[in-house]
Amino acid sequence: MAGAEARGRPKAGYRSVAALLLLFNCVIRCTECAKPSNIVLILTDDQDVVLGGMTPLKKAKALIGDAGVYFSNAYTVTPLCCPSRSSILTGKYPHNHEVRNNSLAGNCSSPAWQKGPEALAFPVYLSKQLYQTFYGGKYLNQYGKKEAGDVGHVPPGWDQWHALVGNSQYYNYTLSVNGKEEKHGDSYEKDYLTDLIVNKSLRFLDERSPQHPFFMMLSPPAPHSPWTAAPQYENSFVNMKAPRDGSFNKPGKDKHWLLRQPLNPMSNSSIDFLDNAFRRRWQTLLSVDDLVEKVVKKLEDLKELDNTYIFYTSDHGYHTGQFSLPIDKRQLYEFDIRVPLMVRGPGIKPNQTLQAPVLNIDLGPTFLDIAGVNLSEVNMDGQSFLPQMAPSLRNGTSRPYFLVEYTGEGHSAPDPACPKLGPGLSQCFPNCVCEDAFNNTYACVRTLTGYNMQYCEFADSESFVEVYNLTSDPHQLENIVKKGGQDLDPLLRLLSTLSGSEGCIDRLLLNVNQNPL
Ligand SMILES: *[C@@H]1O[C@H](CO)[C@@H](O)[C@H](O)[C@H]1NC(C)=O
Ligand SMILES: *[C@@H]1O[C@H](CO)[C@@H](O)[C@H](O)[C@H]1NC(C)=O
Ligand SMILES: *[C@@H]1O[C@H](CO)[C@@H](O)[C@H](O)[C@H]1NC(C)=O
Ligand SMILES: *[C@@H]1O[C@H](CO)[C@@H](O)[C@H](O)[C@H]1NC(C)=O
Ligand SMILES: *[C@@H]1O[C@H](CO)[C@@H](O)[C@H](O)[C@H]1NC(C)=O
Ligand SMILES: *[C@@H]1O[C@H](CO)[C@@H](O)[C@H](O)[C@H]1NC(C)=O
Ligand SMILES: *[C@@H]1O[C@H](CO)[C@@H](O)[C@H](O)[C@H]1NC(C)=O
Ligand SMILES: *[C@@H]1O[C@H](CO)[C@@H](O)[C@H](O)[C@H]1NC(C)=O
Ligand SMILES: *[C@@H]1O[C@H](CO)[C@@H](O)[C@H](O)[C@H]1NC(C)=O
Ligand SMILES: *[C@@H]1O[C@H](CO)[C@@H](O)[C@H](O)[C@H]1NC(C)=O
């Protein structure tokens, strides 16, 4: 710890005393215990799994997934960057951390967030367990802005803090380096952000104290726009096109209001745009593949690889042409809410694919479980999935259902059409297809245990409902809400058992009870 303290965190004096006290406690408690395992989390930005987003990650798959587990049912509880990242950090659903969107007014890195949820995020607990902690890359979309405390705000729990100011960029960005501004230009050798995160993380590993475990969170900008590839990858995948199967270029005719707006079939310029985006997204991921290789090699050189859990995931999915929406996230469908998740580490047998549903809010509890924190003393909605990955270490059951929540961006709008960046519709992508609106606000219940279904309800003027049977209809082409019948009974029974304390779904349940399917 002393090593990490010396590297210049603010309030070092206070922290050293606290650390000494904790160290004293720990020496008393764990003279007989082995050192807890190290943990690395690699979190990409906007990387889908449904549309083949993991294909470019050949080395990462060999080094993490093949050496451990792939979770084939990993989900985000909300398909937008800032709310999802806030869920990862706090282990909570959005209705409990109250980060609604990517704006300061929606609590993204806001003063209320900093005072409340951020002070109880998982790194705080890891730090109390004497983990040496490192953050590198994109944090929350409003992080580092003047109104969000500027670069001087270093969230609690982090010993080494190298966080991007604002949203994902590859060049010409500013970092907060332990509270001090560090500006970067556009020289590949000096500034390419994905590579810079690797270099800084390797330095942290060299300089850490071997007495205590470490936690590293590496959060590259890829494959988020502006999709700037490293020079050596600018010509990769030149003939690649977005997949044309499933719901690609299909009309969303039985769906909620926003999905009934896009032009169908899509215009050629939309298709060209999304194919180009698709290619460039994959190109940026090749640098993430290099990142994984270098970090794993370093851990091997330091003889820490066998005592390190490595998690690889994304904040949410993405779409390129599904239901005629050119590019974005923010929808309740599988392409936007499913994420890649692979993990290797102690007690995890290689070559496994696990079907247990796992959520982004489970990452925090899983880290704390690995670190030896008593989870009943932590207030998180998620649960540890260590029992699923490493049954020799823990017993536990997976969850029967989970929620997906989203608050649409944009204010009340006078114009229902799609005004270019007009009020009400915050996104106006190629050919002005709307990708979001304030009434794209919904809550869903998703089950994978027993039956594979999704129920969603909108806070819009229609109280619109969508229901999918993912067994018969994996691409969600048919909204079966009007079909009714006893087939839906198990889902209705489940909905009626959900407790009213689950805030955001109160209204949803009320409506279900008043208007049975
Ligand atoms: C922001 O979070 C605070 C508590 O942390 C909450 O009181 C407030 O209502 C939230 N704002 C929104 C827009 O949800
Ligand atoms: C970075 O900023 C400089 C100066 O504004 C500009 O000339 C350059 O094109 C930018 N580079 C990138 C990759 O955006
Ligand atoms: C990262 O380190 C490598 C090896 O020292 C160097 O070649 C590369 O230019 C560095 N990249 C960045 C962005 O710092
Ligand atoms: C759009 O592309 C298709 C297939 O490439 C082509 O047949 C069609 O003529 C194009 N339409 C327009 C309006 O350019
Ligand atoms: C994983 O399974 C594949 C195919 O069954 C096999 O070729 C490979 O050696 C296995 N890898 C490990 C690490 O067990
Ligand atoms: C964990 O915390 C709970 C609640 O404080 C307590 O009842 C329980 O004994 C603790 N478990 C362990 C193993 O310390
Ligand atoms: C899991 O539960 C079984 C049966 O109750 C028990 O025999 C086993 O020791 C438990 N394993 C762990 C890791 O706690
Ligand atoms: C984010 O949420 C806040 C609080 O509801 C709202 O005032 C703001 O307009 C939202 N931002 C966007 C871009 O929709
Ligand atoms: C959603 O908002 C748009 C823009 O104000 C409006 O035209 C539309 O009728 C609304 N749809 C529903 C179902 O609330
Ligand atoms: C979902 O589809 C499967 C396969 O067609 C069918 O067996 C099952 O009964 C359906 N479930 C519901 C609730 O409709």
XYZ file of C-alpha atoms and ligand atoms in Angstrom:
657
model
C 0.000 0.000 0.000
C 2.830 2.370 0.858
C 3.966 2.235 -2.774
C 0.553 3.174 -4.072
C 0.164 5.918 -1.434
C 3.456 7.510 -2.418
C 2.236 7.972 -5.968
C 0.466 11.137 -5.032
C -3.219 10.655 -4.280
C -4.889 13.563 -2.596
C -5.629 13.097 1.126
C -2.685 10.700 1.302
C -2.142 11.402 5.008
C -5.665 10.468 6.027
C -5.613 7.428 3.803
C -2.316 6.184 5.210
C -3.686 6.246 8.743
C -6.829 4.460 7.600
C -4.725 1.981 5.659
C -2.500 1.320 8.668
C -5.512 0.660 10.863
C -6.931 -1.682 8.255
C -3.587 -3.344 7.803
C -3.382 -3.887 11.553
C -6.857 -5.413 11.547
C -6.004 -7.593 8.641
C -2.762 -8.842 10.138
C -4.732 -9.877 13.222
C -7.475 -11.485 11.155
C -5.607 -13.153 8.354
C -2.174 -14.237 9.394
C -3.187 -17.661 8.140
C -4.973 -16.566 4.969
C -3.598 -16.612 1.472
C -3.405 -13.270 -0.341
C -6.753 -12.618 -2.091
C -6.725 -12.821 -5.856
C -6.036 -9.894 -8.160
C -8.810 -8.677 -10.435
C -8.715 -7.020 -13.871
C -11.857 -5.647 -15.539
C -11.679 -4.715 -19.212
C -14.769 -2.689 -20.113
C -15.301 -1.706 -23.740
C -17.678 1.012 -24.927
C -20.678 0.084 -27.140
C -19.455 -3.429 -28.025
C -22.283 -5.754 -29.069
C -22.171 -9.534 -28.854
C -25.256 -10.360 -30.954
C -23.918 -8.899 -34.227
C -20.536 -10.601 -34.014
C -18.821 -7.910 -31.968
C -16.418 -10.433 -30.429
C -15.158 -11.722 -33.803
C -12.136 -9.367 -34.033
C -11.005 -10.328 -30.501
C -9.170 -13.530 -31.479
C -6.315 -13.239 -28.983
C -8.567 -12.034 -26.177
C -10.880 -15.009 -26.661
C -7.957 -17.443 -26.615
C -6.444 -15.814 -23.507
C -9.606 -15.207 -21.459
C -12.720 -17.076 -22.665
C -11.032 -20.282 -23.813
C -9.009 -20.279 -20.602
C -12.177 -19.809 -18.546
C -15.854 -19.138 -19.188
C -18.039 -17.434 -21.746
C -21.394 -16.315 -20.389
C -23.871 -16.740 -23.221
C -26.591 -14.791 -21.367
C -24.872 -11.650 -20.094
C -26.974 -8.464 -19.991
C -26.850 -4.822 -19.110
C -29.752 -3.550 -17.003
C -29.830 -0.376 -19.120
C -28.526 0.157 -22.677
C -26.823 3.554 -22.387
C -23.240 4.416 -21.388
C -23.531 6.584 -18.290
C -26.429 4.775 -16.575
C -24.856 1.389 -17.386
C -21.410 2.374 -16.101
C -23.054 3.770 -12.981
C -24.767 0.379 -12.543
C -21.446 -1.423 -12.907
C -19.776 0.803 -10.312
C -22.599 0.661 -7.756
C -24.054 -2.811 -8.420
C -27.466 -1.117 -8.588
C -30.364 -0.774 -10.990
C -30.853 2.760 -12.374
C -33.974 3.240 -10.200
C -31.657 2.935 -7.197
C -28.576 4.905 -8.320
C -30.752 7.484 -10.102
C -28.413 8.143 -13.023
C -30.951 8.519 -15.841
C -29.016 9.555 -18.923
C -25.690 10.908 -20.225
C -26.303 14.499 -19.031
C -25.354 16.215 -15.812
C -29.054 16.973 -15.189
C -29.692 13.229 -15.450
C -27.055 12.641 -12.715
C -24.204 11.536 -14.981
C -21.174 12.251 -12.736
C -23.301 14.948 -11.027
C -22.627 16.363 -7.551
C -25.543 14.220 -6.216
C -23.954 11.112 -7.719
C -20.576 12.005 -6.233
C -22.024 12.580 -2.774
C -24.248 9.501 -2.860
C -23.809 6.406 -5.043
C -20.180 7.011 -6.051
C -19.093 7.064 -2.400
C -20.465 3.514 -2.023
C -19.192 2.087 -5.312
C -17.210 -1.172 -5.355
C -13.697 0.402 -5.506
C -14.334 1.919 -2.057
C -14.793 -1.570 -0.589
C -11.818 -2.989 -2.491
C -9.628 -0.225 -1.157
C -10.762 -1.089 2.399
C -9.631 -4.664 1.688
C -6.191 -3.169 0.901
C -6.465 -3.713 -2.826
C -4.202 -1.413 -4.836
C -6.522 0.073 -7.414
C -5.928 1.461 -10.912
C -8.374 3.144 -13.295
C -7.506 3.830 -16.940
C -9.756 5.231 -19.695
C -13.331 6.396 -20.155
C -15.272 6.749 -16.895
C -18.645 8.555 -17.031
C -19.645 10.772 -19.960
C -19.674 14.014 -17.924
C -16.611 13.163 -15.830
C -14.047 15.970 -15.503
C -16.325 18.721 -16.803
C -16.342 21.994 -14.828
C -19.831 21.440 -13.413
C -18.855 17.915 -12.386
C -15.940 19.008 -10.205
C -13.354 19.367 -12.966
C -10.355 17.002 -13.305
C -9.633 17.538 -9.614
C -12.440 15.164 -8.660
C -10.903 11.728 -8.093
C -13.612 9.271 -7.011
C -12.916 7.496 -3.717
C -11.258 4.082 -3.713
C -8.813 4.649 -6.572
C -5.059 4.808 -5.896
C -4.040 5.428 -9.495
C -6.528 7.444 -11.509
C -6.086 8.043 -15.269
C -9.583 8.899 -16.446
C -10.817 10.437 -19.672
C -12.614 13.768 -19.471
C -15.965 13.389 -21.213
C -17.048 10.820 -23.747
C -14.943 8.352 -25.772
C -12.240 9.745 -28.051
C -9.073 8.257 -29.478
C -7.011 11.455 -29.956
C -7.118 15.093 -28.808
C -8.458 14.407 -25.345
C -7.746 15.344 -21.735
C -7.149 12.949 -18.875
C -7.335 13.477 -15.149
C -4.111 11.917 -13.905
C -4.615 11.647 -10.154
C -6.513 14.934 -10.241
C -4.161 16.817 -12.586
C -4.967 17.690 -16.177
C -2.966 15.821 -18.874
C -3.653 16.927 -22.450
C -3.103 14.680 -25.450
C -2.789 15.425 -29.159
C -2.978 13.112 -32.137
C 0.377 11.375 -32.437
C -0.222 7.634 -32.687
C 2.935 6.817 -30.706
C 2.163 9.177 -27.851
C -1.575 9.562 -27.697
C -3.678 6.714 -29.088
C -5.897 6.202 -26.067
C -6.326 2.417 -26.168
C -2.532 2.005 -26.307
C -1.921 4.647 -23.659
C -4.209 2.747 -21.256
C -2.069 -0.383 -21.811
C 1.166 1.484 -21.180
C -0.098 3.107 -18.010
C -1.508 -0.183 -16.703
C 1.789 -2.011 -17.305
C 3.611 0.716 -15.378
C 1.147 0.328 -12.498
C 1.802 -3.428 -12.439
C 5.569 -2.836 -12.342
C 5.327 -0.301 -9.539
C 2.708 -1.965 -7.338
C 3.607 -3.573 -4.040
C 3.587 -7.371 -4.296
C 2.364 -7.653 -0.673
C -1.222 -6.747 -1.549
C -3.599 -7.732 -4.336
C -4.533 -5.265 -7.071
C -7.624 -4.292 -9.003
C -7.307 -2.723 -12.467
C -10.162 -1.334 -14.524
C -9.242 -0.702 -18.151
C -11.863 1.150 -20.107
C -10.821 1.762 -23.719
C -12.898 3.993 -26.021
C -13.358 1.216 -28.619
C -15.593 0.522 -30.435
C -17.464 3.797 -29.710
C -17.623 6.555 -32.341
C -15.629 8.349 -33.771
C -14.249 4.870 -34.617
C -10.653 5.992 -35.136
C -8.541 2.916 -35.883
C -4.824 2.661 -35.159
C -2.879 3.303 -38.409
C -1.926 -0.367 -38.810
C -5.605 -1.389 -38.716
C -7.115 1.253 -40.992
C -7.431 -1.223 -43.851
C -8.633 -4.234 -41.911
C -12.000 -5.819 -42.706
C -12.340 -3.742 -45.914
C -15.002 -5.994 -47.381
C -16.917 -6.512 -44.168
C -20.594 -5.582 -44.031
C -23.061 -5.549 -41.164
C -24.960 -8.859 -40.893
C -28.147 -8.963 -42.985
C -30.048 -11.591 -40.989
C -32.480 -11.436 -38.084
C -34.248 -8.085 -37.847
C -31.917 -6.261 -40.263
C -33.887 -3.835 -42.433
C -37.199 -5.158 -41.075
C -40.044 -2.749 -40.213
C -40.863 -2.346 -36.510
C -44.585 -2.215 -37.266
C -45.999 -3.880 -34.141
C -43.592 -2.041 -31.847
C -43.554 1.142 -29.777
C -43.924 4.574 -31.357
C -40.241 5.281 -32.066
C -39.780 1.951 -33.883
C -42.704 2.722 -36.186
C -40.992 5.853 -37.560
C -37.926 4.685 -39.563
C -38.090 4.492 -43.328
C -38.361 0.867 -44.491
C -36.606 -0.441 -46.445
C -33.678 1.760 -45.397
C -32.191 4.138 -47.916
C -28.934 3.117 -49.560
C -27.091 5.953 -47.888
C -28.181 4.672 -44.453
C -26.935 1.212 -45.372
C -23.596 2.571 -46.618
C -23.270 4.574 -43.422
C -23.957 1.634 -41.128
C -21.665 -0.722 -43.074
C -18.862 1.797 -42.754
C -19.549 2.157 -39.025
C -19.599 -1.607 -38.631
C -16.154 -1.984 -40.293
C -14.579 0.832 -38.369
C -15.911 -0.455 -35.063
C -14.179 -3.774 -35.695
C -10.939 -1.992 -36.665
C -10.810 -0.153 -33.327
C -11.336 -3.461 -31.510
C -8.072 -4.852 -32.911
C -6.234 -2.489 -30.564
C -8.285 -3.836 -27.656
C -7.191 -7.326 -28.698
C -3.569 -6.127 -28.442
C -4.338 -4.586 -25.042
C -5.537 -7.925 -23.687
C -2.498 -9.745 -25.043
C -0.058 -7.272 -23.478
C -1.760 -7.259 -20.085
C -1.938 -11.063 -19.947
C 1.726 -11.350 -20.991
C 2.729 -8.887 -18.273
C 0.790 -10.815 -15.622
C 2.529 -13.969 -16.784
C 5.975 -12.313 -16.588
C 5.175 -11.119 -13.072
C 3.962 -14.634 -12.135
C 0.573 -13.189 -11.157
C -1.513 -14.687 -13.966
C -2.615 -17.757 -11.999
C -3.810 -15.613 -9.115
C -5.700 -13.089 -11.242
C -9.326 -12.996 -12.371
C -9.698 -11.255 -15.734
C -13.178 -10.061 -16.744
C -13.941 -8.801 -20.259
C -17.273 -7.116 -20.987
C -18.965 -4.061 -22.520
C -21.299 -1.397 -21.119
C -24.122 -2.406 -23.524
C -24.762 -3.728 -27.025
C -25.336 -1.945 -30.332
C -27.353 -2.136 -33.528
C -26.529 -1.581 -37.195
C -29.726 -1.720 -39.261
C -31.942 -3.809 -36.943
C -35.593 -2.827 -37.368
C -34.306 -0.232 -39.863
C -32.518 1.797 -37.176
C -29.151 2.711 -38.744
C -26.830 2.843 -35.695
C -27.192 3.266 -31.935
C -28.182 1.500 -28.702
C -31.022 2.550 -26.251
C -33.567 -0.094 -27.321
C -34.935 -2.971 -25.286
C -34.057 -5.629 -27.870
C -31.402 -8.309 -27.445
C -28.860 -6.618 -29.753
C -28.736 -3.595 -27.404
C -29.041 -5.269 -23.984
C -26.889 -8.379 -24.418
C -23.179 -7.897 -23.778
C -20.074 -10.021 -24.214
C -18.751 -11.478 -20.953
C -15.809 -13.791 -20.509
C -13.805 -14.509 -17.363
C -10.724 -16.487 -16.416
C -9.236 -16.961 -12.966
C -8.619 -19.221 -9.965
C -11.165 -22.038 -9.611
C -12.612 -21.491 -13.098
C -12.287 -24.509 -15.366
C -11.286 -23.687 -18.967
C -13.497 -23.985 -22.021
C -16.870 -23.474 -20.397
C -19.929 -21.765 -21.798
C -22.409 -20.953 -19.061
C -26.063 -20.155 -19.612
C -26.835 -18.668 -16.193
C -28.076 -15.105 -16.692
C -25.511 -12.611 -15.449
C -25.897 -8.823 -15.293
C -23.622 -5.810 -15.239
C -24.869 -5.098 -11.676
C -23.377 -8.474 -10.678
C -19.805 -7.432 -11.492
C -19.357 -5.362 -8.314
C -20.699 -8.053 -5.957
C -18.538 -10.645 -7.743
C -15.389 -8.539 -7.261
C -16.238 -7.994 -3.596
C -16.918 -11.714 -3.146
C -13.475 -12.494 -4.593
C -11.949 -9.860 -2.299
C -13.522 -11.443 0.781
C -16.067 -8.717 1.527
C -19.162 -9.867 3.444
C -21.842 -9.219 0.821
C -24.666 -8.972 3.329
C -23.045 -5.781 4.551
C -23.065 -4.215 1.088
C -26.156 -2.597 -0.386
C -26.187 -3.720 -4.022
C -28.969 -5.111 -6.242
C -26.648 -7.511 -8.045
C -25.360 -10.857 -6.824
C -21.997 -12.583 -7.070
C -21.644 -15.012 -9.967
C -18.555 -16.627 -8.492
C -20.726 -19.699 -7.633
C -21.593 -20.112 -11.333
C -17.983 -19.757 -12.513
C -16.201 -21.570 -9.717
C -18.550 -23.985 -7.926
C -15.563 -25.456 -6.094
C -15.209 -22.116 -4.272
C -18.833 -21.061 -3.672
C -22.379 -22.385 -3.718
C -25.227 -20.270 -4.990
C -28.174 -20.094 -7.339
C -28.692 -17.886 -10.354
C -31.559 -15.406 -10.581
C -34.981 -16.271 -12.014
C -35.603 -12.890 -13.679
C -34.181 -9.385 -14.007
C -35.176 -5.869 -15.012
C -34.100 -3.657 -17.893
C -34.830 0.053 -17.476
C -34.312 3.041 -19.718
C -35.212 6.740 -19.601
C -35.364 8.250 -23.097
C -33.288 11.316 -23.835
C -34.900 14.498 -25.129
C -37.426 16.986 -23.765
C -41.109 17.272 -24.467
C -41.447 18.038 -28.138
C -43.861 20.094 -30.168
C -42.988 18.223 -33.351
C -43.598 14.508 -33.674
C -41.622 14.287 -36.885
C -37.875 14.084 -36.825
C -36.521 17.614 -36.701
C -32.769 17.701 -37.121
C -31.466 17.703 -33.559
C -34.711 19.395 -32.625
C -36.315 19.369 -29.223
C -37.776 16.056 -28.155
C -35.573 13.892 -30.307
C -31.998 13.918 -29.190
C -30.642 11.707 -31.929
C -31.001 12.276 -35.634
C -28.754 9.786 -37.348
C -28.122 9.364 -41.079
C -31.146 10.336 -43.150
C -32.569 11.651 -39.945
C -33.849 8.400 -38.550
C -34.761 9.028 -34.921
C -32.937 6.769 -32.492
C -34.327 8.148 -29.242
C -37.057 10.356 -27.790
C -38.142 11.311 -24.288
C -41.020 8.830 -24.510
C -38.683 5.946 -25.365
C -38.838 5.291 -21.616
C -39.503 1.732 -20.534
C -39.150 -0.996 -17.936
C -38.869 -4.679 -18.827
C -38.885 -7.976 -17.021
C -36.728 -10.610 -18.694
C -36.748 -14.263 -17.722
C -34.444 -17.040 -18.915
C -35.134 -19.610 -16.239
C -37.915 -22.010 -17.194
C -39.188 -19.848 -20.007
C -37.365 -17.412 -22.241
C -39.502 -14.283 -22.370
C -39.508 -10.517 -22.132
C -42.279 -8.169 -21.005
C -41.809 -4.399 -21.476
C -43.984 -1.424 -20.815
C -43.500 2.165 -21.946
C -44.110 5.439 -20.141
C -45.632 7.000 -23.246
C -49.098 8.216 -24.175
C -50.078 4.674 -25.231
C -48.660 2.804 -22.198
C -47.354 0.588 -24.967
C -46.580 -3.039 -24.139
C -44.248 -5.444 -25.933
C -43.982 -9.149 -25.141
C -41.619 -11.600 -26.802
C -41.210 -15.347 -26.705
C -37.477 -15.593 -27.311
C -37.637 -19.365 -27.751
C -39.833 -19.256 -30.830
C -38.760 -15.766 -31.893
C -35.125 -15.024 -31.002
C -35.042 -11.898 -33.201
C -38.131 -10.360 -31.576
C -39.965 -9.985 -34.872
C -43.416 -10.640 -33.364
C -44.880 -8.744 -30.405
C -47.273 -11.312 -28.895
C -49.008 -8.981 -26.464
C -52.360 -9.296 -28.209
C -52.205 -13.075 -28.524
C -52.951 -13.689 -24.842
C -53.848 -17.223 -23.887
C -52.607 -19.465 -21.138
C -49.106 -19.606 -22.609
C -48.501 -16.251 -20.956
C -49.631 -17.420 -17.508
C -46.175 -18.139 -16.087
C -45.012 -14.662 -17.053
C -48.087 -13.068 -15.484
C -47.628 -15.089 -12.313
C -44.045 -13.870 -12.125
C -45.036 -10.249 -12.631
C -47.612 -10.521 -9.859
C -44.965 -11.733 -7.409
C -42.538 -8.866 -7.970
C -42.408 -6.620 -4.965
C -43.666 -3.055 -5.145
C -40.382 -1.907 -3.629
C -38.816 -2.308 -7.041
C -39.673 1.375 -7.578
C -39.688 1.852 -11.295
C -41.878 -1.126 -12.041
C -44.719 -0.132 -9.743
C -46.488 1.557 -12.600
C -45.717 -1.337 -14.871
C -47.262 -3.819 -12.468
C -50.272 -1.648 -11.844
C -50.960 -1.616 -15.534
C -50.521 -5.368 -15.842
C -53.006 -5.947 -13.053
C -55.562 -3.576 -14.536
C -55.199 -4.786 -18.115
C -54.353 -8.469 -18.040
C -52.690 -9.552 -21.260
C -30.193 12.532 -8.986
O -29.805 11.829 -7.819
C -30.338 12.355 -6.601
C -29.827 11.504 -5.457
O -28.524 11.049 -5.642
C -31.843 12.338 -6.644
O -32.338 12.965 -5.498
C -32.348 13.045 -7.888
O -33.740 12.911 -7.985
C -31.709 12.445 -9.124
N -32.118 13.154 -10.326
C -32.823 12.565 -11.289
C -33.105 13.407 -12.483
O -33.213 11.426 -11.223
C -6.497 17.129 -33.259
O -6.559 18.532 -33.090
C -5.778 19.242 -34.066
C -5.771 20.713 -33.667
O -7.081 21.162 -33.495
C -6.365 19.005 -35.428
O -5.619 19.669 -36.407
C -6.347 17.504 -35.706
O -6.985 17.231 -36.938
C -7.058 16.724 -34.603
N -6.843 15.297 -34.824
C -7.822 14.406 -34.812
C -7.454 12.975 -35.056
O -8.974 14.709 -34.613
C 3.159 2.475 -25.579
O 4.401 1.835 -25.335
C 4.988 1.280 -26.514
C 6.208 0.475 -26.084
O 7.016 1.241 -25.274
C 5.329 2.428 -27.453
O 5.893 1.913 -28.647
C 4.044 3.180 -27.805
O 4.346 4.292 -28.616
C 3.330 3.636 -26.541
N 2.057 4.196 -26.921
C 1.478 5.201 -26.254
C 0.206 5.759 -26.787
O 1.955 5.657 -25.226
C -29.790 0.906 -53.762
O -28.937 -0.221 -53.817
C -29.508 -1.315 -54.515
C -28.605 -2.530 -54.334
O -27.258 -2.164 -54.384
C -29.717 -0.924 -55.978
O -30.297 -1.999 -56.675
C -30.611 0.295 -56.020
O -30.726 0.748 -57.326
C -30.075 1.404 -55.154
N -31.071 2.463 -55.073
C -30.785 3.728 -55.299
C -31.930 4.688 -55.160
O -29.672 4.119 -55.560
C -11.020 -26.261 -25.349
O -11.793 -27.115 -26.183
C -11.249 -27.260 -27.468
C -12.241 -28.030 -28.327
O -12.926 -28.987 -27.573
C -9.885 -27.954 -27.347
O -9.316 -28.083 -28.609
C -8.971 -27.085 -26.464
O -7.751 -27.723 -26.245
C -9.623 -26.807 -25.137
N -8.823 -25.807 -24.411
C -8.536 -25.915 -23.118
C -7.722 -24.805 -22.530
O -8.907 -26.846 -22.444
C -21.950 -11.060 7.307
O -22.717 -9.966 7.759
C -23.947 -10.342 8.359
C -24.752 -9.071 8.623
O -23.962 -8.133 9.285
C -23.652 -11.164 9.609
O -24.866 -11.569 10.194
C -22.849 -12.398 9.213
O -22.479 -13.132 10.374
C -21.603 -12.000 8.463
N -20.949 -13.206 7.928
C -19.673 -13.449 8.121
C -19.162 -14.725 7.494
O -18.929 -12.702 8.734
C -21.644 -26.634 -1.613
O -22.737 -27.346 -1.071
C -22.472 -28.735 -0.904
C -23.765 -29.444 -0.465
O -24.426 -28.673 0.502
C -21.327 -28.916 0.089
O -21.018 -30.284 0.226
C -20.105 -28.196 -0.466
O -19.031 -28.244 0.454
C -20.408 -26.736 -0.746
N -19.273 -26.122 -1.440
C -18.763 -24.947 -1.095
C -17.627 -24.469 -1.903
O -19.189 -24.303 -0.160
C -31.534 13.875 -18.672
O -32.409 13.781 -17.575
C -32.726 15.005 -16.992
C -33.596 14.714 -15.771
O -34.714 14.013 -16.130
C -33.418 15.910 -17.997
O -33.683 17.161 -17.411
C -32.518 16.095 -19.202
O -33.186 16.832 -20.194
C -32.127 14.745 -19.760
N -31.157 14.938 -20.837
C -31.423 14.616 -22.101
C -30.357 14.854 -23.105
O -32.477 14.130 -22.410
C -43.724 10.413 -28.429
O -43.256 11.750 -28.592
C -43.450 12.275 -29.894
C -42.769 13.615 -29.968
O -43.345 14.511 -29.103
C -44.949 12.361 -30.163
O -45.160 12.857 -31.449
C -45.529 10.961 -30.081
O -46.911 10.996 -30.248
C -45.210 10.342 -28.730
N -45.662 8.971 -28.783
C -46.210 8.368 -27.739
C -46.723 7.005 -27.981
O -46.278 8.879 -26.650
C -42.638 -20.076 -26.724
O -42.279 -20.781 -27.863
C -42.005 -22.141 -27.624
C -41.452 -22.759 -28.917
O -42.362 -22.542 -29.965
C -43.254 -22.828 -27.132
O -42.967 -24.182 -26.851
C -43.718 -22.126 -25.857
O -44.936 -22.668 -25.437
C -43.895 -20.654 -26.102
N -44.138 -20.013 -24.827
C -45.079 -19.108 -24.649
C -45.232 -18.596 -23.242
O -45.745 -18.703 -25.555
